[in-house]
Amino acid sequence: MKIKGEVKKILFEAKDSGYTVFVLETADQDITVCGYAGSIYAGEELEIAGNWRVHVKYGRQFWLEQIKRPKDISLKGIKNFLCSNLIKGIGPKLGQELVTCFGKEILDILDNEPEKLLSVSGIGPKKLQTIVDSWQEQKQARELALFLQSYGISTGYAQKILKKYGDSAISKIKQNPYTLAKDIKGIGFKRADEMALKLGLSKDSFFRLEAGTIYTLHKLSEQGHFFYPQEELLLQLEDLFSLDKEVILAALDKMEQLNKIFRVNLKEQGISQAIYLGYFYRLEQEIATRVFHLATFSSPAKANNLFTEIENLEKKQKITLSEEQKQAVVQAIESKFFILTGGPGTGKTTITKFIVDYFKNKKYTVKLCAPTGRAAKRLEQATGHKASTIHRLLKASPEGGFEYGEEKKLKTDVLIVDEASMLDGPIFLALLRALPLTARLILVGDINQLPAIGPGNILSDLLQSQVIASKCLQTIFRQAKTSLIVLNAHRINQGKLPLSNQKPAPESDFFWIEEDNLGKIQKLVVKLCVERIPKVYGFHPRDVQILTPMHKGELGTIALNSLLQARLNASNLKRAKSLKRGQTIFVPGDKVIQLSNNYDKQVFNGDLGLVKDIDEEKGVLLVDFDGIEVEYLREELDELNLAYAISVHKSQGSEFPVVIMPLVTQHFILLQRNLIYTGLTRAKKLMILIGSKKALFIGLSKIGQDKRYTHLKYRLQELFNG
């Protein structure tokens, strides 16, 4: 709907994004308007379009989608604008004087003959320049906002675009709208494509085909792929572009000539035409080369009296290693690059601590890290030595990249990386670049867990190449055998149904509740979290983590987060300060999860925190991430989501006292063995699996469904064996 009125009062304005809350005076009433309005001022006449929404605390508000300013501005409107302090150098007094002197012509004078302002008392050359610069900046921002809006792109992006492109923003966008998809976070290919087609670019424009191909390959990299077979890629591109295969192939030829993509014949994998983005082609080659040089550089000599030293360390630590564990320790000590794998209860943590202590006793410098904050904290607690996230170890910079790398190496003799199944290509390469060739590298992980969220299949490729020293622990230790969580994790990994609880609560640490009805499962998940587990086991609801395969549906993260927030944080929802993003309301006390890496704030994908405070007036939300407090502006809330329920993928690297995981046939697309296994191994003290036996059978029978197209294994074999 459309509404006309005059801006009566600005309640809040975020200068960097243009998000504004203001009161609009209409012929009938005063209304509160929220949205990306750009720079507006009290007294400005506007015509707005949007929809009504009801805020839990502030009631009825009008959410802005479009804004129009009348072309013929009244003298009163001009006066209000000049007196609004929006133009640097012009305050209310000078604004009034300019209107008195020049009337309606003042806007034309500012555009074309600004030197006339020198006749006004108090305006000298220096002040005139300030006024002209500010006027041009305001004009550019408004013109760009109106231009974007006319093509369906939110004015909230105007400031980002101006900062990136400057004075030539509109002409640059008109020339190639697809640069927006590449340069401006939040504007994807599809939105830029709509704009481009409205601007008259042809459907077979090379700009369009290049941008769409890069977009598709990037989307495929988010599924883990370094490359994609050409025939399969063409099917996706034909669907995206609605063009014939020949037109697309011609564009691919041109992209190959420009080194934007690489076509490679991967005969070992039976793929005659593999398409790589240039970035991933070079990344995969560099990883292979650096692994080769690290692993083969001055390999350490076999230690003298090693078994005697191991026995002495066993006595000191008052433990007895099994033969299998001793073999792993010896390999780790004697290898330049070593991988330790094994399921829960097989002693990975014990061996890691043993290895750290051995090298520390030898006065080696040892650094420990893990992909997530929670995994790093667990590693530190298990070994008794300081551990950090990989990003903090390498000192991630706000501008992107890392302080430690090719030019500045880490000062360490041994680097141990836990939860190595989570390593994607870019972060693994960053580690390799930062590691001196003289150092040892030890990766510790569980190969049966879900692979990394990012591109690549690093741990699996390294192991399958069989060129890196490794040990897979098989034996489950006696103390672990009493845990149904551990036993069932191994059963699931073997494709077997989990064992049912043999002891009553609260003695058992695993329960399988068979239920087919989605509504009943949903109610049961909420009741278990809110009432039954706290009552029977004494856990706080905050210790209970819901893990689910999907985001949508009755048992997806969206629905479960809404229900759990309403039960667990009801008092704050009714009374406390709040901020809203889309349909999600954040209030103090909410569990939240970071959805992407933010190097500026030093928070990373998968970090879990608690909303500590909210300043509604400034639009600022404060989150506590395990003692580190981070502020989010209203327009940054798309980086956060509620975390009462999170996806199994997002849980990687974390461990929770209690896990509840629903599994139903509705999750069919994502159900697979390693997903169930990963969810189960996140539970430390209690695991509750709820759902249908059919869904469980489906998941257990599906292995290798998340196949990733990489060639690293073969590159490594060629380097080491060639």
XYZ file of C-alpha atoms in Angstrom:
722
model
C 0.000 0.000 0.000
C 1.056 3.630 -0.580
C 0.996 6.484 1.919
C 1.797 10.208 1.501
C 2.955 12.452 4.281
C 5.611 14.646 5.846
C 8.467 13.437 8.014
C 7.645 14.684 11.514
C 10.488 13.177 13.552
C 13.452 10.819 13.012
C 13.627 8.300 15.862
C 16.699 6.347 14.733
C 19.124 6.457 11.816
C 22.067 4.153 10.976
C 24.347 6.335 8.868
C 26.342 3.453 7.412
C 23.354 1.507 6.076
C 20.506 4.008 5.742
C 18.219 2.008 8.071
C 15.838 4.534 9.639
C 12.883 4.672 12.005
C 10.788 7.846 11.680
C 7.337 9.310 12.304
C 5.381 10.244 9.175
C 2.559 12.765 9.535
C -0.273 11.884 7.133
C -3.627 13.567 6.567
C -5.263 11.164 9.064
C -2.640 10.202 11.653
C 1.013 9.934 12.647
C 2.550 6.559 11.802
C 5.881 4.919 12.705
C 7.854 3.852 9.620
C 10.851 1.436 9.599
C 13.150 0.591 6.713
C 16.022 1.629 4.497
C 15.174 5.219 3.686
C 18.642 6.630 3.080
C 19.095 10.228 4.247
C 15.794 11.870 5.131
C 15.017 14.950 7.210
C 12.223 16.350 9.348
C 9.744 18.210 7.159
C 10.499 16.235 3.996
C 7.490 15.277 1.863
C 7.434 11.582 0.912
C 5.302 8.973 -0.784
C 6.082 5.539 0.660
C 5.016 1.993 -0.182
C 5.211 -1.095 2.014
C 3.228 -3.194 4.487
C 1.928 -3.011 8.039
C 3.481 -5.268 10.704
C 2.880 -5.657 14.411
C 5.925 -5.450 16.710
C 5.628 -7.406 19.981
C 6.629 -4.307 21.966
C 6.006 -1.248 19.765
C 2.770 -2.367 18.160
C 1.725 -1.443 14.628
C 4.494 -0.188 12.331
C 4.762 0.479 8.602
C 7.681 -1.397 7.000
C 9.124 0.532 4.092
C 9.743 -1.124 0.707
C 9.748 1.892 -1.630
C 10.192 5.618 -1.183
C 9.450 8.444 -3.631
C 10.224 12.141 -3.354
C 8.098 14.650 -5.310
C 9.923 16.139 -8.293
C 8.371 19.562 -7.708
C 9.486 20.339 -4.145
C 7.627 23.136 -2.362
C 9.498 26.122 -0.935
C 8.674 24.788 2.535
C 10.188 21.418 1.575
C 13.371 23.092 0.279
C 13.644 25.103 3.495
C 13.174 21.991 5.622
C 15.894 20.191 3.644
C 18.434 23.022 3.887
C 17.761 23.445 7.616
C 18.068 19.698 8.335
C 21.883 19.643 8.891
C 22.170 16.993 6.152
C 24.488 19.272 4.139
C 27.770 19.990 5.902
C 28.318 23.718 6.336
C 24.604 24.597 6.216
C 22.765 24.798 9.527
C 19.200 26.016 10.244
C 20.166 29.712 10.280
C 22.136 29.632 7.013
C 19.525 27.393 5.412
C 16.810 29.954 6.148
C 19.020 32.734 4.740
C 19.690 30.808 1.504
C 15.960 30.261 0.942
C 15.308 33.956 1.615
C 18.057 34.983 -0.830
C 17.442 32.563 -3.691
C 14.000 30.975 -3.190
C 13.313 27.818 -5.192
C 16.346 28.488 -7.410
C 18.707 27.496 -4.593
C 18.678 23.811 -5.674
C 19.611 24.722 -9.268
C 22.332 27.062 -7.954
C 23.800 24.291 -5.811
C 23.860 22.081 -8.921
C 25.161 24.491 -11.540
C 26.333 27.842 -10.108
C 27.488 27.261 -6.523
C 29.882 30.236 -6.709
C 26.805 32.520 -6.345
C 26.666 31.451 -2.676
C 29.835 33.501 -2.053
C 27.589 36.579 -2.029
C 25.949 35.343 1.174
C 27.498 36.576 4.418
C 29.505 33.902 6.223
C 30.269 31.782 3.118
C 33.896 31.938 2.007
C 35.768 29.723 -0.519
C 36.624 27.044 2.067
C 33.065 26.782 3.404
C 31.679 26.817 -0.141
C 33.822 23.788 -1.028
C 32.528 21.927 2.052
C 28.928 22.726 1.051
C 29.443 21.700 -2.603
C 31.155 18.397 -1.668
C 28.409 17.499 0.815
C 25.666 18.491 -1.651
C 27.173 16.258 -4.345
C 27.480 13.371 -1.884
C 23.832 13.733 -0.843
C 22.753 13.997 -4.454
C 24.710 10.865 -5.462
C 23.308 8.861 -2.564
C 19.737 9.899 -3.383
C 20.103 9.306 -7.112
C 21.647 5.890 -6.501
C 18.945 4.943 -3.959
C 16.183 5.898 -6.419
C 17.992 4.083 -9.252
C 18.360 0.885 -7.206
C 14.783 1.064 -5.991
C 13.426 1.332 -9.511
C 15.079 -2.036 -10.250
C 13.888 -3.774 -7.093
C 17.110 -3.525 -5.042
C 16.853 -2.233 -1.472
C 18.174 1.276 -0.814
C 19.960 -0.285 2.155
C 22.744 -1.249 -0.285
C 23.264 2.341 -1.492
C 25.954 3.265 1.054
C 27.914 0.043 0.420
C 27.750 0.594 -3.353
C 28.802 4.258 -3.103
C 31.721 3.275 -0.871
C 32.804 0.650 -3.421
C 32.247 2.502 -6.704
C 32.220 6.204 -5.727
C 30.971 8.846 -8.191
C 30.666 6.385 -11.079
C 28.336 3.955 -9.244
C 25.301 4.290 -11.533
C 27.304 4.249 -14.785
C 29.339 1.254 -13.597
C 26.159 -0.656 -12.696
C 24.530 0.205 -16.031
C 27.628 -0.996 -17.875
C 27.704 -4.349 -16.042
C 25.105 -4.927 -13.277
C 26.705 -8.301 -12.493
C 29.566 -6.531 -10.717
C 27.056 -6.020 -7.881
C 26.837 -9.782 -7.355
C 30.630 -10.006 -7.159
C 31.370 -6.903 -5.085
C 28.395 -6.270 -2.786
C 27.576 -8.776 -0.048
C 23.869 -9.606 -0.063
C 23.247 -8.956 -3.778
C 23.462 -12.333 -5.471
C 23.494 -13.252 -9.144
C 19.724 -13.691 -9.424
C 18.942 -10.200 -8.122
C 21.647 -8.652 -10.310
C 20.329 -10.679 -13.271
C 16.804 -9.296 -12.846
C 18.251 -5.791 -12.836
C 20.454 -6.458 -15.871
C 17.580 -7.798 -17.969
C 15.419 -4.785 -17.014
C 18.300 -2.518 -18.086
C 18.226 -4.182 -21.487
C 21.242 -6.497 -21.402
C 20.652 -9.451 -23.695
C 20.109 -12.935 -22.276
C 23.189 -14.194 -24.154
C 25.444 -11.309 -23.032
C 28.907 -12.571 -22.076
C 28.662 -10.503 -18.873
C 25.591 -12.547 -17.930
C 27.019 -15.929 -18.910
C 30.315 -15.274 -17.125
C 28.639 -14.040 -13.917
C 26.137 -16.919 -13.902
C 28.837 -19.547 -14.445
C 30.991 -18.132 -11.652
C 27.911 -17.937 -9.401
C 27.024 -21.592 -10.139
C 30.562 -22.857 -9.538
C 30.695 -20.910 -6.269
C 27.386 -22.452 -5.201
C 28.773 -25.881 -6.054
C 31.895 -25.119 -3.989
C 29.569 -24.517 -1.030
C 28.535 -28.166 -1.476
C 32.213 -29.122 -1.181
C 33.316 -29.321 -4.833
C 36.630 -28.011 -6.171
C 35.494 -28.701 -9.744
C 32.397 -29.985 -11.565
C 32.106 -32.233 -14.641
C 31.269 -30.141 -17.688
C 28.247 -32.203 -18.762
C 26.652 -31.923 -15.307
C 27.514 -28.216 -15.098
C 25.909 -27.561 -18.491
C 22.590 -28.982 -17.273
C 22.584 -26.485 -14.398
C 23.613 -23.560 -16.621
C 20.970 -24.349 -19.266
C 18.364 -24.239 -16.512
C 19.759 -20.982 -15.076
C 20.120 -19.104 -18.373
C 17.302 -20.646 -20.457
C 19.726 -20.756 -23.393
C 20.994 -23.434 -25.790
C 24.024 -25.510 -24.856
C 26.052 -24.140 -27.809
C 25.742 -20.537 -26.574
C 26.910 -21.554 -23.095
C 29.809 -23.637 -24.454
C 31.008 -20.624 -26.461
C 31.004 -18.553 -23.252
C 32.943 -21.299 -21.434
C 35.524 -21.262 -24.239
C 35.973 -17.507 -23.795
C 36.193 -17.829 -19.987
C 38.888 -20.477 -20.452
C 40.863 -18.137 -22.742
C 40.641 -15.437 -20.053
C 41.815 -17.930 -17.358
C 38.556 -17.438 -15.443
C 38.020 -21.201 -15.582
C 40.250 -24.217 -16.242
C 39.208 -27.311 -18.198
C 41.104 -30.429 -17.197
C 41.023 -34.042 -18.353
C 40.986 -36.121 -15.152
C 41.407 -39.587 -16.640
C 41.992 -41.212 -13.194
C 38.430 -40.258 -12.260
C 36.931 -40.925 -15.674
C 36.106 -37.244 -16.219
C 37.164 -35.923 -19.615
C 36.194 -32.292 -18.985
C 36.393 -31.033 -15.373
C 35.602 -27.338 -14.936
C 37.483 -25.475 -12.201
C 37.180 -21.838 -11.211
C 40.693 -20.420 -11.496
C 40.847 -19.878 -7.714
C 40.078 -23.524 -6.859
C 42.363 -24.909 -9.574
C 45.328 -22.994 -8.169
C 44.285 -23.752 -4.554
C 44.194 -27.521 -5.099
C 47.568 -27.483 -6.870
C 49.159 -25.403 -4.120
C 47.797 -27.640 -1.328
C 49.291 -30.726 -3.004
C 52.663 -29.044 -3.566
C 52.894 -27.700 -0.010
C 51.895 -31.050 1.537
C 54.623 -32.750 -0.530
C 57.333 -30.255 0.487
C 56.315 -30.318 4.153
C 56.163 -34.106 4.398
C 59.469 -34.671 2.592
C 61.534 -31.825 4.043
C 64.337 -33.148 6.286
C 62.304 -35.970 7.807
C 63.175 -36.471 11.495
C 65.501 -39.332 12.285
C 64.200 -42.231 14.315
C 64.473 -41.343 18.004
C 66.876 -43.359 20.160
C 65.397 -45.257 23.109
C 61.933 -44.130 22.044
C 60.091 -47.048 23.654
C 61.963 -46.479 26.922
C 60.934 -42.806 26.860
C 57.334 -43.785 26.163
C 57.383 -46.204 29.124
C 58.805 -43.495 31.401
C 56.089 -41.080 30.276
C 53.430 -43.754 30.891
C 54.646 -44.135 34.474
C 54.690 -40.383 34.962
C 51.129 -40.011 33.610
C 49.999 -43.206 35.366
C 48.511 -44.694 32.211
C 49.204 -47.787 30.132
C 48.955 -47.416 26.379
C 47.699 -50.329 24.286
C 49.937 -51.707 21.543
C 47.781 -49.902 18.975
C 48.171 -46.598 20.829
C 51.949 -47.032 21.180
C 52.221 -47.570 17.422
C 50.300 -44.330 16.878
C 52.572 -42.424 19.289
C 55.737 -43.751 17.621
C 54.457 -42.831 14.153
C 53.455 -39.345 15.313
C 56.909 -38.755 16.807
C 58.874 -40.127 13.849
C 56.756 -38.639 11.022
C 56.964 -35.174 9.535
C 53.243 -35.220 8.738
C 50.957 -37.628 10.609
C 47.185 -38.244 10.729
C 45.455 -39.855 13.724
C 41.871 -41.007 13.246
C 39.343 -43.118 15.115
C 35.803 -43.092 16.464
C 34.636 -42.150 19.976
C 36.135 -44.098 22.879
C 39.236 -45.218 20.952
C 41.647 -42.952 22.814
C 42.429 -40.118 20.353
C 42.406 -37.574 23.185
C 44.690 -39.708 25.397
C 47.224 -40.106 22.598
C 47.067 -36.408 21.681
C 47.895 -35.454 25.276
C 50.672 -38.047 25.365
C 52.205 -36.688 22.140
C 52.030 -33.090 23.402
C 53.725 -34.054 26.687
C 56.446 -35.989 24.850
C 57.363 -33.022 22.636
C 57.109 -30.567 25.539
C 59.532 -32.728 27.566
C 61.912 -32.552 24.608
C 61.660 -28.709 24.753
C 59.890 -28.531 21.395
C 57.548 -25.609 20.758
C 54.064 -27.096 20.337
C 50.965 -25.237 19.153
C 47.447 -26.675 19.296
C 44.398 -25.516 17.370
C 40.956 -26.561 16.127
C 38.475 -25.145 13.603
C 35.943 -23.912 16.226
C 36.155 -22.166 19.580
C 34.415 -24.986 21.416
C 36.665 -27.641 19.901
C 39.726 -25.566 20.832
C 38.491 -25.240 24.417
C 37.952 -29.028 24.659
C 41.446 -29.647 23.262
C 42.920 -27.280 25.843
C 41.059 -28.984 28.694
C 42.059 -32.471 27.478
C 45.772 -31.752 27.035
C 46.334 -29.137 29.733
C 48.043 -26.925 27.138
C 46.826 -23.741 25.477
C 44.795 -24.207 22.290
C 43.106 -21.696 19.982
C 40.952 -21.600 16.881
C 42.820 -21.756 13.578
C 41.659 -18.216 12.770
C 43.077 -16.853 16.011
C 46.281 -18.865 15.686
C 46.915 -17.382 12.230
C 45.596 -13.967 13.357
C 42.795 -13.384 10.869
C 42.655 -9.724 9.812
C 39.434 -7.675 9.429
C 40.337 -7.007 5.775
C 40.507 -10.752 5.090
C 43.548 -12.988 5.015
C 45.893 -13.770 7.895
C 48.864 -12.138 9.589
C 50.738 -15.453 9.548
C 51.412 -16.895 6.117
C 54.084 -17.063 3.423
C 55.823 -13.878 4.586
C 55.525 -14.478 8.349
C 55.710 -18.072 9.581
C 54.418 -19.512 12.838
C 57.163 -20.087 15.413
C 56.540 -23.734 16.207
C 58.209 -27.125 15.973
C 54.951 -29.094 16.130
C 51.429 -28.095 15.106
C 48.510 -30.286 16.207
C 45.106 -29.699 14.600
C 42.075 -31.357 16.206
C 38.676 -31.967 14.516
C 40.535 -32.210 11.203
C 37.427 -33.525 9.393
C 36.241 -29.894 9.471
C 39.219 -28.565 7.495
C 38.177 -27.118 4.149
C 40.531 -26.252 1.301
C 41.085 -22.524 1.958
C 41.729 -22.858 5.716
C 44.036 -25.872 5.236
C 46.052 -23.951 2.657
C 46.286 -20.990 5.061
C 47.740 -23.359 7.704
C 50.241 -24.830 5.231
C 51.384 -21.363 4.146
C 51.971 -20.323 7.765
C 53.811 -23.503 8.787
C 57.618 -23.552 8.468
C 58.922 -26.517 6.465
C 60.956 -27.591 9.499
C 57.800 -28.145 11.591
C 55.839 -31.356 12.135
C 52.112 -31.373 11.374
C 49.721 -33.742 13.185
C 46.039 -33.890 12.217
C 43.560 -35.537 14.591
C 40.001 -36.292 13.519
C 37.176 -38.722 12.884
C 36.946 -39.578 9.198
C 33.383 -40.891 9.590
C 31.933 -37.507 10.517
C 30.388 -35.118 8.017
C 33.017 -33.452 5.831
C 33.821 -29.744 6.120
C 31.107 -27.185 5.442
C 33.423 -25.429 2.971
C 34.976 -26.661 -0.294
C 37.242 -29.692 -0.364
C 37.477 -33.129 1.215
C 40.850 -32.611 2.847
C 41.069 -35.297 5.550
C 39.562 -37.997 3.339
C 41.766 -37.104 0.340
C 44.921 -37.114 2.480
C 44.098 -40.545 3.914
C 42.977 -42.073 0.620
C 46.140 -40.911 -1.119
C 48.066 -43.253 1.226
C 51.147 -41.049 0.962
C 50.843 -39.538 4.477
C 51.690 -41.550 7.605
C 48.466 -42.362 9.466
C 46.905 -44.570 12.114
C 43.216 -45.403 12.500
C 42.362 -46.489 16.056
C 39.888 -49.388 16.184
C 39.757 -50.589 19.805
C 37.057 -49.211 22.104
C 38.385 -48.973 25.642
C 36.716 -50.670 28.589
C 35.465 -47.463 30.239
C 33.932 -46.324 26.931
C 32.162 -49.657 26.393
C 29.727 -48.840 29.219
C 28.429 -45.866 27.208
C 25.583 -46.527 24.790
C 26.455 -43.252 23.056
C 29.867 -44.683 22.129
C 28.619 -48.196 21.290
C 25.746 -46.885 19.170
C 27.998 -44.437 17.339
C 30.095 -47.391 16.199
C 26.987 -49.445 15.351
C 25.603 -46.614 13.223
C 28.963 -46.262 11.508
C 28.691 -49.973 10.618
C 25.127 -49.486 9.278
C 23.466 -51.193 12.260
C 20.454 -50.011 14.243
C 21.299 -48.524 17.647
C 20.790 -50.613 20.762
C 17.766 -49.655 22.858
C 18.276 -48.336 26.370
C 18.851 -51.214 28.785
C 18.750 -49.112 31.943
C 16.071 -46.698 33.149
C 16.660 -42.947 33.272
C 18.744 -41.363 34.698
C 21.220 -44.281 34.529
C 21.281 -44.676 30.737
C 22.987 -42.142 28.448
C 21.075 -43.101 25.265
C 17.387 -43.413 24.355
C 15.742 -44.263 21.050
C 12.091 -43.150 21.005
C 10.161 -44.543 18.065
C 7.435 -42.199 16.774
C 6.087 -41.480 13.266
C 3.710 -38.560 13.876
C 5.457 -35.223 13.164
C 3.202 -33.226 15.478
C 3.784 -35.624 18.375
C 7.558 -35.596 17.798
C 7.582 -31.800 17.779
C 5.698 -31.624 21.098
C 7.916 -34.323 22.587
C 11.141 -32.515 21.585
C 9.923 -29.331 23.304
C 8.677 -31.161 26.409
C 11.923 -33.113 26.790
C 14.014 -29.971 26.513
C 11.874 -27.750 28.730
C 10.557 -30.185 31.351
C 11.578 -33.840 31.404
C 15.370 -33.709 31.001
C 15.823 -30.876 33.564
C 13.562 -32.752 36.012
C 15.015 -36.277 35.619
C 18.689 -35.535 34.855
C 19.045 -32.079 36.427
C 20.419 -30.428 33.290
C 19.580 -26.782 32.614
C 17.581 -26.405 29.349
C 20.518 -24.375 28.027
C 22.632 -27.578 28.207
C 20.186 -29.316 25.858
C 20.930 -28.887 22.162
C 18.411 -29.841 19.475
C 20.110 -31.063 16.285
C 18.044 -31.548 13.156
C 18.960 -32.306 9.527
C 16.911 -29.494 7.950
C 15.795 -25.886 8.399
C 12.230 -26.148 7.087
C 9.252 -28.260 8.144
C 7.695 -29.049 11.530
C 11.003 -30.491 12.769
C 13.328 -27.997 11.085
C 15.388 -25.377 12.918
C 12.982 -22.514 12.084
C 9.866 -24.081 13.642
C 11.688 -25.603 16.636
C 13.548 -22.361 17.428
C 10.279 -20.439 17.473
C 8.602 -22.963 19.789
C 11.571 -23.282 22.146
C 12.141 -19.532 22.344
C 8.469 -19.085 23.279
C 8.827 -21.632 26.110
C 12.357 -20.986 27.369
C 12.528 -17.202 27.012
C 8.857 -16.271 27.381
C 9.343 -13.528 29.997
C 11.897 -11.649 27.868
C 9.761 -12.029 24.732
C 6.891 -10.291 26.507
C 8.748 -7.560 28.335
C 12.344 -7.159 27.229
C 13.982 -5.041 24.564
C 14.100 -6.729 21.164
C 15.404 -6.493 17.614
C 13.885 -8.171 14.579
C 15.355 -9.621 11.377
C 12.774 -10.948 8.949
C 10.494 -13.177 11.012
C 13.086 -13.720 13.769
C 12.898 -11.737 16.995
C 15.998 -11.537 19.196
C 15.695 -10.791 22.927
C 18.174 -10.975 25.835
C 18.766 -14.553 26.971
C 18.404 -16.097 23.495
C 20.854 -18.782 22.346
C 22.296 -17.681 18.993
C 24.683 -19.010 16.357
C 27.039 -17.124 14.012
C 26.250 -18.082 10.404
C 29.392 -16.875 8.621
C 32.990 -15.857 9.242
C 33.325 -12.223 10.346
C 37.006 -11.349 10.511
C 36.267 -7.817 11.666
C 34.404 -9.034 14.759
C 36.611 -12.128 15.101
C 33.605 -14.474 15.266
C 33.296 -17.428 12.948
C 30.807 -19.755 11.297
C 29.235 -22.030 13.930
C 30.227 -20.020 17.036
C 27.479 -20.236 19.679
C 26.621 -17.396 22.044
C 24.018 -15.795 24.288
C 22.269 -12.459 23.693
C 23.362 -10.354 26.655
C 21.741 -6.974 25.961
C 19.876 -4.952 23.325
C 19.792 -1.197 22.684
C 16.634 -0.666 20.659
C 17.221 3.037 20.101
C 20.658 2.512 18.553
C 19.661 -0.828 17.006
C 22.546 -2.688 18.656
C 22.553 -6.271 19.941
C 25.307 -7.569 22.294
C 26.241 -11.276 22.182
C 28.467 -13.129 24.638
C 30.528 -15.821 22.870
C 32.106 -17.757 25.755
C 33.331 -14.580 27.470
C 33.983 -12.541 24.298
C 31.347 -9.818 23.840
C 30.474 -8.808 20.272
C 28.160 -6.012 19.074
C 25.838 -6.363 16.045
C 24.066 -3.491 14.324
C 20.496 -4.063 13.185
C 21.568 -4.507 9.569
C 24.111 -7.164 10.597
C 21.548 -9.486 12.170
C 21.500 -11.670 9.052
C 24.783 -13.071 10.419
C 22.924 -14.517 13.437
C 20.190 -17.067 13.999
C 18.501 -18.540 17.043
C 20.318 -21.651 18.272
C 17.894 -23.546 20.504
C 17.830 -25.867 17.478
C 20.655 -25.951 14.921
C 21.460 -28.113 11.911
C 23.684 -31.162 12.348
C 26.132 -29.582 9.880
C 26.477 -26.476 12.058
C 27.143 -28.628 15.143
C 30.478 -29.924 13.818
C 33.333 -29.249 16.211
C 30.966 -28.725 19.131
C 30.036 -30.991 22.007
C 26.941 -30.660 24.197
C 25.948 -32.237 27.529
C 22.611 -33.322 26.004
C 21.545 -33.783 22.388
C 18.022 -34.440 21.078
C 17.890 -35.363 17.393
C 14.642 -35.941 15.485
C 14.892 -38.199 12.408
C 11.889 -38.497 10.103
C 11.274 -39.407 6.476
C 10.512 -35.702 5.835
C 14.316 -35.267 6.108
C 14.822 -37.813 3.287
C 17.087 -35.618 1.118
C 19.686 -35.113 3.851
C 19.396 -38.418 5.698
C 22.641 -40.364 5.501
C 24.849 -42.430 7.751
C 27.557 -39.854 8.497
C 24.934 -37.225 9.393
C 23.356 -39.505 12.024
C 26.822 -40.477 13.257
C 27.937 -36.825 13.525
C 24.798 -35.850 15.463
C 25.194 -38.772 17.848
C 28.864 -38.061 18.576
C 28.052 -34.454 19.575
C 26.414 -35.747 22.793
C 28.638 -35.929 25.851
C 26.338 -37.240 28.612
C 22.889 -37.931 27.134
C 21.603 -38.641 23.613
C 17.940 -38.934 22.668
C 17.038 -40.037 19.148
C 13.365 -39.567 18.203
C 11.650 -40.617 14.999
C 10.633 -43.411 12.718
C 12.522 -46.667 12.173
C 11.996 -46.175 8.441
C 13.880 -42.838 8.535
C 16.697 -44.476 10.472
C 16.923 -47.324 7.939
C 17.011 -44.791 5.078
C 19.854 -42.861 6.713
C 21.886 -45.957 7.594
C 21.624 -47.311 4.055
C 22.842 -44.078 2.418
C 26.618 -43.704 2.350
C 28.715 -41.605 0.001
C 25.727 -39.440 -0.938
C 27.787 -36.309 -0.257
C 30.437 -37.179 -2.877
C 32.705 -34.227 -3.526
C 34.498 -33.530 -6.778
C 38.167 -33.037 -5.877
C 41.412 -34.275 -7.456
C 43.746 -33.728 -4.486
C 44.221 -37.448 -3.781
C 45.587 -38.038 -7.297
C 47.730 -34.882 -7.288
C 49.376 -36.096 -4.061
C 49.982 -39.598 -5.445
C 51.575 -38.133 -8.573
C 53.923 -35.922 -6.538
C 54.946 -38.561 -3.983
C 55.149 -41.519 -6.354
C 56.196 -39.785 -9.544
